[in-house]
Amino acid sequence: MIEESIVKRVLAEAASTGADFAEVFAEDRRSSSALLDDGRIEELSSGRDRGAGIRVVVGESTGFAHTSDLSESGLLAAAATAAAAARASGSGQRSVDLSDGTHGVSNIRIAPYEVDKARKVELLVTANEVARSTGNSITQVSARYADSRRRILVANTDGLFSSDDQVRTMFSVSAVASGDTGMQTGRESVGRTIGFELFDEYDVSELAERAAQRALTKLAARPAPSGEVPVVIGPGGGGVMFHEACGHGLEADLVAKGASVFAGRLGDKVASELVTLVDDGTMAGEWGQFTIDDEGRPAQRNVLIQDGVLVDYMWDGLRARAEGRPSSGNGRRQSYRHLPMVRMTNTYLLGGTSTPEEILENTPDGVYIAHLGGGQVNTATGDFVFGMTEAYLIEGGRITEPLREGNLIGNGPAVLAAIDAVGNDFAMGSPGTCGKDGQGVPVGDGVPTLRVLSGLTIGGTAA
Amino acid sequence: MTPQDLLALAERVLADAAVGESMEVVTSWSRETEVRAYDGEVEHLISSDSAGLGVRILVDGRQGTAWTGGLDEESMRACVADARDNVRFASVDPNAGLAEPDGCEAAKLDLFDSRLADESTESKIALAIELERRVLDGDPRIVGIESADYADSTSAAAIVSTNGIRVCSSETTSYLGAYVLAGDESETTSGFGFSVGRCGHDLSVDVAARDAVERAVAQLGATKVPSRRIPVVFDPYVTSQFIALVAEMLAGDAVIRGRSPFADRVGESVGSSLVTLFDDATNPLAPTASEVDGEGLACRRVPLIESGLLTGFMQNSYSARCAGVTSTGSAQRSSLQSPPSVGPFAVTLAPGGADADSIIASVGEGVLVRELAGLHSGVNTVSGDLSVGIEGLMIRGGELAEPVAEVTIASTIQKMLNNISIIGSDLTYFPWEATGVTVAIDDMALSGT
């Protein structure tokens, strides 16, 4: 993307006024998408965005500038702006040596950008037909295909020179069902850090049928209960709960500012002993996977909570530098226009020993959540919410009636302590986009079936 | 870049339109500064210039789009070629098309404040550092700060089309905002405050610091309360988030695709008789005011609900054609990466006569909601189901009482509109597409212990 000799000169310019650290992050991202709605292929869209962000750190201050001009003069101008923004005054290193670091290559089998657009359109048409034929009450369907290829290059004054090639492909279907009680919706999505072979692994017809079925099921749904009840979460998407309940609270930048209930708790028991939580950027093909993070650090598998004990936080380069420790490979950014910060990758709970059947049988009354929506957390208080998009009552240890949508609310530490059963049926969930401080990055999550005995309040309307 | 530069550039791209092609070209540019203060120093200072091009091409009812984040010749040529190629794969849609000029004159709003250009980086840094200091000194119970930010932007855009659309505009915005932490050994709470304007002269460090401190401190000692049905009072900040959801349900694209529960209800009562709701991009006091919409048509005041009766929907040119009406100038273009959708610029619930204190006194027993959580995970604008986490203060004997947290409130958006019982006079503007007033809403389900 940029010649090594130019990168060296740009880094030297960025560091010339006395930087402690300077970095060039270059990105070339191409994306394409196709959207079907109301029975028609509405449009195909293609995009390209390329440029570089230059970061200069002086003491505790960071200066940052970016440019879409990847020529040497464009990069040098951005480097000077970043150095001025860092307000360095003095003289710094005049030359930078780079040593070859990690160069990720994407192991995709079928490059999505080489696939005929007509094949992408075909997938959408199939999804539409299958969803509509799932039931007469399906009144609307939309489906979306998207792929992206993101090539990045990272170099810094520590001598790092690394690159990566990240290809992601995703597909989603949304259905509306209409009945006497109004309209309900169902959605399914798959996304992986792989190429068009995604569709060898997943059948869009099955996705479409599941989305439609979810909407149809909810037509008969009753209002969810109101108040604290035992909650059983099904395998897969329940990882959203951990993402919100403690994932964000374990990000070292928030911890350092005291904006996390988990600050100062390393080595403490912060969860039930059934909880071993891992954040893992190396999980092959998963939505939050990469070879290097957006600071050039190789992805890692990091155990955050081991048997209920808090082992470590997640780190980016800046926080790690301040604490004199290595980054954990969690420095990520939305694009070259953004500063990196501590972000999750693929966050998941390790499987346990119970069978899902046992867990349900031992739950006389409660709520079973088969599919979760997104969530949100206030890391300072630890209070978090997550949505249930497919849920059922549990009566007499059995799943019975479907429930309408709503949020659940709880407090991270209390909910983690109240997990009293973890199943042996681990699965990864749907692809997600995690938002923090205005930046979105792709993340994955996964859980086996698990039970939260207390501490989760269901925000329904039934007495 | 100036609006005129962008216009010239867009017209150059448009000149490539082939015979039989309808083409729309959007160019945009922005220059932004962001300063985050921490510990009396600059934590980061971001200086950014961005530009982009979006192209939409239609041939015989088929539409293709493409965008690029660079304005160099090669990127722009590739962008047009991509859009043209994408056309081949879309379905024929007789309603597809670009906006037609409708003769409606755009309001002159003066959204560009030339003083911003004269404000020095040092003065911007000083504002952020001053905000942090004022927050930390604001109350002994303040224990930290998550962020104290200054941000500004100078932006310009142009839209041209083969239908004869030819508009450009520019604006400035500046912003101060703080997230602060209050607490002691046993708990931490957070609060948020901001100030927004067109340049640094408009900003109030006082207001941003005071609100953030007050909100964080007020939540100290918050507990769960027992589940019950309860009247709620939304503060202007919460109301703005609520009416933004209502606006989503009144967007023409949701209506034509059968995704709005209000689709067949024009002329019917959809809310309490107190409810008058409209979108008004032409109100220059709104930070999100705009002279033209995302297709280059003049923005205008769009009535939505009048004394409880549904009067109509927001439309862009496509949804309007599908519905057999005309565009209301409500095309939204959140980024160049997507074609225009339909949405509000500054949706507003017409203020009533009551001040917030008298509303709280009238409600007597209830809860004042000051923060929402899970708006995206717990609200379905197709069914209308709403269930959200809240923070706020209990109302007892007509006065504010103890803080409450880790509870939810739930109902449907349709019922909530019907149950609006008092609307306040305290119209407040926010840096997003909805304004707010204090409102009281009867009978929501609160879930707690």
mmCIF file of N, CA and C in Angstrom, chain A residues 65-119:
data_model
loop_
_atom_site.group_PDB
_atom_site.id
_atom_site.type_symbol
_atom_site.label_atom_id
_atom_site.label_comp_id
_atom_site.label_asym_id
_atom_site.label_seq_id
_atom_site.Cartn_x
_atom_site.Cartn_y
_atom_site.Cartn_z
ATOM 1 N N ALA A 65 -3.944 12.853 13.148
ATOM 2 C CA ALA A 65 -4.440 13.466 11.918
ATOM 3 C C ALA A 65 -4.584 12.363 10.880
ATOM 4 N N HIS A 66 -5.470 12.573 9.913
ATOM 5 C CA HIS A 66 -5.590 11.561 8.870
ATOM 6 C C HIS A 66 -5.722 12.213 7.511
ATOM 7 N N THR A 67 -5.445 11.431 6.509
ATOM 8 C CA THR A 67 -5.520 11.949 5.141
ATOM 9 C C THR A 67 -5.968 10.846 4.197
ATOM 10 N N SER A 68 -6.673 11.247 3.144
ATOM 11 C CA SER A 68 -7.025 10.259 2.122
ATOM 12 C C SER A 68 -5.992 10.300 0.988
ATOM 13 N N ASP A 69 -4.985 11.132 1.158
ATOM 14 C CA ASP A 69 -3.934 11.279 0.155
ATOM 15 C C ASP A 69 -2.731 10.422 0.569
ATOM 16 N N LEU A 70 -2.565 9.272 -0.097
ATOM 17 C CA LEU A 70 -1.503 8.338 0.304
ATOM 18 C C LEU A 70 -0.173 8.621 -0.401
ATOM 19 N N SER A 71 -0.088 9.733 -1.083
ATOM 20 C CA SER A 71 1.205 10.086 -1.674
ATOM 21 C C SER A 71 2.153 10.521 -0.555
ATOM 22 N N GLU A 72 3.453 10.539 -0.852
ATOM 23 C CA GLU A 72 4.418 10.904 0.187
ATOM 24 C C GLU A 72 4.133 12.305 0.717
ATOM 25 N N SER A 73 3.804 13.240 -0.170
ATOM 26 C CA SER A 73 3.570 14.606 0.312
ATOM 27 C C SER A 73 2.324 14.674 1.185
ATOM 28 N N GLY A 74 1.281 13.918 0.802
ATOM 29 C CA GLY A 74 0.065 13.892 1.606
ATOM 30 C C GLY A 74 0.330 13.330 2.990
ATOM 31 N N LEU A 75 1.103 12.255 3.037
ATOM 32 C CA LEU A 75 1.409 11.604 4.313
ATOM 33 C C LEU A 75 2.295 12.499 5.187
ATOM 34 N N LEU A 76 3.263 13.161 4.557
ATOM 35 C CA LEU A 76 4.146 14.044 5.332
ATOM 36 C C LEU A 76 3.355 15.210 5.931
ATOM 37 N N ALA A 77 2.413 15.731 5.163
ATOM 38 C CA ALA A 77 1.589 16.826 5.676
ATOM 39 C C ALA A 77 0.775 16.358 6.882
ATOM 40 N N ALA A 78 0.194 15.154 6.787
ATOM 41 C CA ALA A 78 -0.595 14.624 7.904
ATOM 42 C C ALA A 78 0.304 14.380 9.117
ATOM 43 N N ALA A 79 1.531 13.912 8.866
ATOM 44 C CA ALA A 79 2.465 13.664 9.967
ATOM 45 C C ALA A 79 2.788 14.972 10.695
ATOM 46 N N ALA A 80 2.971 16.045 9.928
ATOM 47 C CA ALA A 80 3.270 17.333 10.544
ATOM 48 C C ALA A 80 2.078 17.831 11.357
ATOM 49 N N THR A 81 0.864 17.632 10.816
ATOM 50 C CA THR A 81 -0.346 18.040 11.546
ATOM 51 C C THR A 81 -0.480 17.254 12.849
ATOM 52 N N ALA A 82 -0.222 15.948 12.787
ATOM 53 C CA ALA A 82 -0.331 15.111 13.989
ATOM 54 C C ALA A 82 0.696 15.532 15.031
ATOM 55 N N ALA A 83 1.909 15.827 14.568
ATOM 56 C CA ALA A 83 2.957 16.247 15.502
ATOM 57 C C ALA A 83 2.565 17.570 16.154
ATOM 58 N N ALA A 84 2.011 18.480 15.365
ATOM 59 C CA ALA A 84 1.575 19.766 15.921
ATOM 60 C C ALA A 84 0.440 19.542 16.914
ATOM 61 N N ALA A 85 -0.460 18.609 16.599
ATOM 62 C CA ALA A 85 -1.580 18.331 17.486
ATOM 63 C C ALA A 85 -1.105 17.751 18.813
ATOM 64 N N ALA A 86 -0.008 16.995 18.759
ATOM 65 C CA ALA A 86 0.536 16.427 20.007
ATOM 66 C C ALA A 86 1.290 17.482 20.802
ATOM 67 N N ARG A 87 1.488 18.627 20.192
ATOM 68 C CA ARG A 87 2.117 19.770 20.845
ATOM 69 C C ARG A 87 3.501 19.445 21.383
ATOM 70 N N ALA A 88 4.193 18.615 20.609
ATOM 71 C CA ALA A 88 5.572 18.327 20.981
ATOM 72 C C ALA A 88 6.403 19.566 20.695
ATOM 73 N N SER A 89 7.361 19.828 21.547
ATOM 74 C CA SER A 89 8.253 20.939 21.245
ATOM 75 C C SER A 89 9.651 20.457 21.571
ATOM 76 N N GLY A 90 10.432 20.344 20.572
ATOM 77 C CA GLY A 90 11.783 19.858 20.799
ATOM 78 C C GLY A 90 12.242 19.154 19.557
ATOM 79 N N SER A 91 13.225 18.325 19.723
ATOM 80 C CA SER A 91 13.673 17.580 18.564
ATOM 81 C C SER A 91 13.683 16.108 18.923
ATOM 82 N N GLY A 92 13.347 15.325 17.958
ATOM 83 C CA GLY A 92 13.242 13.898 18.225
ATOM 84 C C GLY A 92 14.115 13.110 17.285
ATOM 85 N N GLN A 93 13.792 11.835 17.157
ATOM 86 C CA GLN A 93 14.615 10.980 16.323
ATOM 87 C C GLN A 93 14.490 11.392 14.862
ATOM 88 N N ARG A 94 15.575 11.238 14.142
ATOM 89 C CA ARG A 94 15.605 11.667 12.746
ATOM 90 C C ARG A 94 15.404 10.515 11.784
ATOM 91 N N SER A 95 15.632 9.306 12.255
ATOM 92 C CA SER A 95 15.422 8.173 11.362
ATOM 93 C C SER A 95 14.804 7.030 12.145
ATOM 94 N N VAL A 96 14.099 6.210 11.437
ATOM 95 C CA VAL A 96 13.373 5.109 12.061
ATOM 96 C C VAL A 96 13.759 3.817 11.351
ATOM 97 N N ASP A 97 14.115 2.803 12.116
ATOM 98 C CA ASP A 97 14.375 1.495 11.519
ATOM 99 C C ASP A 97 13.137 0.636 11.678
ATOM 100 N N LEU A 98 12.798 -0.066 10.633
ATOM 101 C CA LEU A 98 11.642 -0.951 10.700
ATOM 102 C C LEU A 98 12.095 -2.387 10.552
ATOM 103 N N SER A 99 11.533 -3.265 11.373
ATOM 104 C CA SER A 99 11.844 -4.683 11.183
ATOM 105 C C SER A 99 10.560 -5.369 10.767
ATOM 106 N N ASP A 100 10.692 -6.316 9.873
ATOM 107 C CA ASP A 100 9.508 -6.944 9.328
ATOM 108 C C ASP A 100 8.729 -7.655 10.429
ATOM 109 N N GLY A 101 7.465 -7.353 10.541
ATOM 110 C CA GLY A 101 6.637 -7.976 11.579
ATOM 111 C C GLY A 101 5.721 -9.019 10.986
ATOM 112 N N THR A 102 4.502 -9.009 11.461
ATOM 113 C CA THR A 102 3.521 -9.994 11.021
ATOM 114 C C THR A 102 2.809 -9.503 9.775
ATOM 115 N N HIS A 103 2.713 -10.334 8.791
ATOM 116 C CA HIS A 103 1.946 -9.976 7.607
ATOM 117 C C HIS A 103 0.840 -10.994 7.386
ATOM 118 N N GLY A 104 -0.354 -10.606 7.738
ATOM 119 C CA GLY A 104 -1.487 -11.519 7.631
ATOM 120 C C GLY A 104 -1.919 -11.653 6.187
ATOM 121 N N VAL A 105 -2.255 -12.882 5.805
ATOM 122 C CA VAL A 105 -2.861 -13.088 4.488
ATOM 123 C C VAL A 105 -4.218 -13.726 4.739
ATOM 124 N N SER A 106 -5.219 -13.322 3.970
ATOM 125 C CA SER A 106 -6.521 -13.910 4.238
ATOM 126 C C SER A 106 -6.579 -15.271 3.561
ATOM 127 N N ASN A 107 -7.065 -16.243 4.322
ATOM 128 C CA ASN A 107 -7.108 -17.613 3.808
ATOM 129 C C ASN A 107 -8.449 -17.930 3.176
ATOM 130 N N ILE A 108 -9.003 -16.930 2.509
ATOM 131 C CA ILE A 108 -10.329 -17.181 1.946
ATOM 132 C C ILE A 108 -10.212 -18.117 0.755
ATOM 133 N N ARG A 109 -11.255 -18.892 0.537
ATOM 134 C CA ARG A 109 -11.270 -19.809 -0.601
ATOM 135 C C ARG A 109 -11.885 -19.145 -1.830
ATOM 136 N N ILE A 110 -12.945 -18.352 -1.601
ATOM 137 C CA ILE A 110 -13.605 -17.707 -2.740
ATOM 138 C C ILE A 110 -13.654 -16.210 -2.459
ATOM 139 N N ALA A 111 -12.884 -15.447 -3.214
ATOM 140 C CA ALA A 111 -12.849 -13.993 -3.012
ATOM 141 C C ALA A 111 -14.196 -13.402 -3.383
ATOM 142 N N PRO A 112 -14.886 -12.788 -2.433
ATOM 143 C CA PRO A 112 -16.244 -12.308 -2.729
ATOM 144 C C PRO A 112 -16.265 -11.218 -3.790
ATOM 145 N N TYR A 113 -15.175 -10.454 -3.872
ATOM 146 C CA TYR A 113 -15.137 -9.366 -4.863
ATOM 147 C C TYR A 113 -14.915 -9.890 -6.275
ATOM 148 N N GLU A 114 -14.648 -11.202 -6.387
ATOM 149 C CA GLU A 114 -14.522 -11.785 -7.723
ATOM 150 C C GLU A 114 -15.766 -12.574 -8.116
ATOM 151 N N VAL A 115 -16.703 -12.673 -7.163
ATOM 152 C CA VAL A 115 -17.923 -13.432 -7.455
ATOM 153 C C VAL A 115 -18.871 -12.562 -8.280
ATOM 154 N N ASP A 116 -19.472 -13.151 -9.255
ATOM 155 C CA ASP A 116 -20.436 -12.452 -10.109
ATOM 156 C C ASP A 116 -21.554 -11.859 -9.234
ATOM 157 N N LYS A 117 -21.862 -10.603 -9.485
ATOM 158 C CA LYS A 117 -22.906 -9.955 -8.684
ATOM 159 C C LYS A 117 -24.247 -10.679 -8.816
ATOM 160 N N ALA A 118 -24.451 -11.312 -9.953
ATOM 161 C CA ALA A 118 -25.720 -12.018 -10.157
ATOM 162 C C ALA A 118 -25.903 -13.140 -9.125
ATOM 163 N N ARG A 119 -24.805 -13.732 -8.699
ATOM 164 C CA ARG A 119 -24.924 -14.809 -7.692
ATOM 165 C C ARG A 119 -25.336 -14.249 -6.345
#
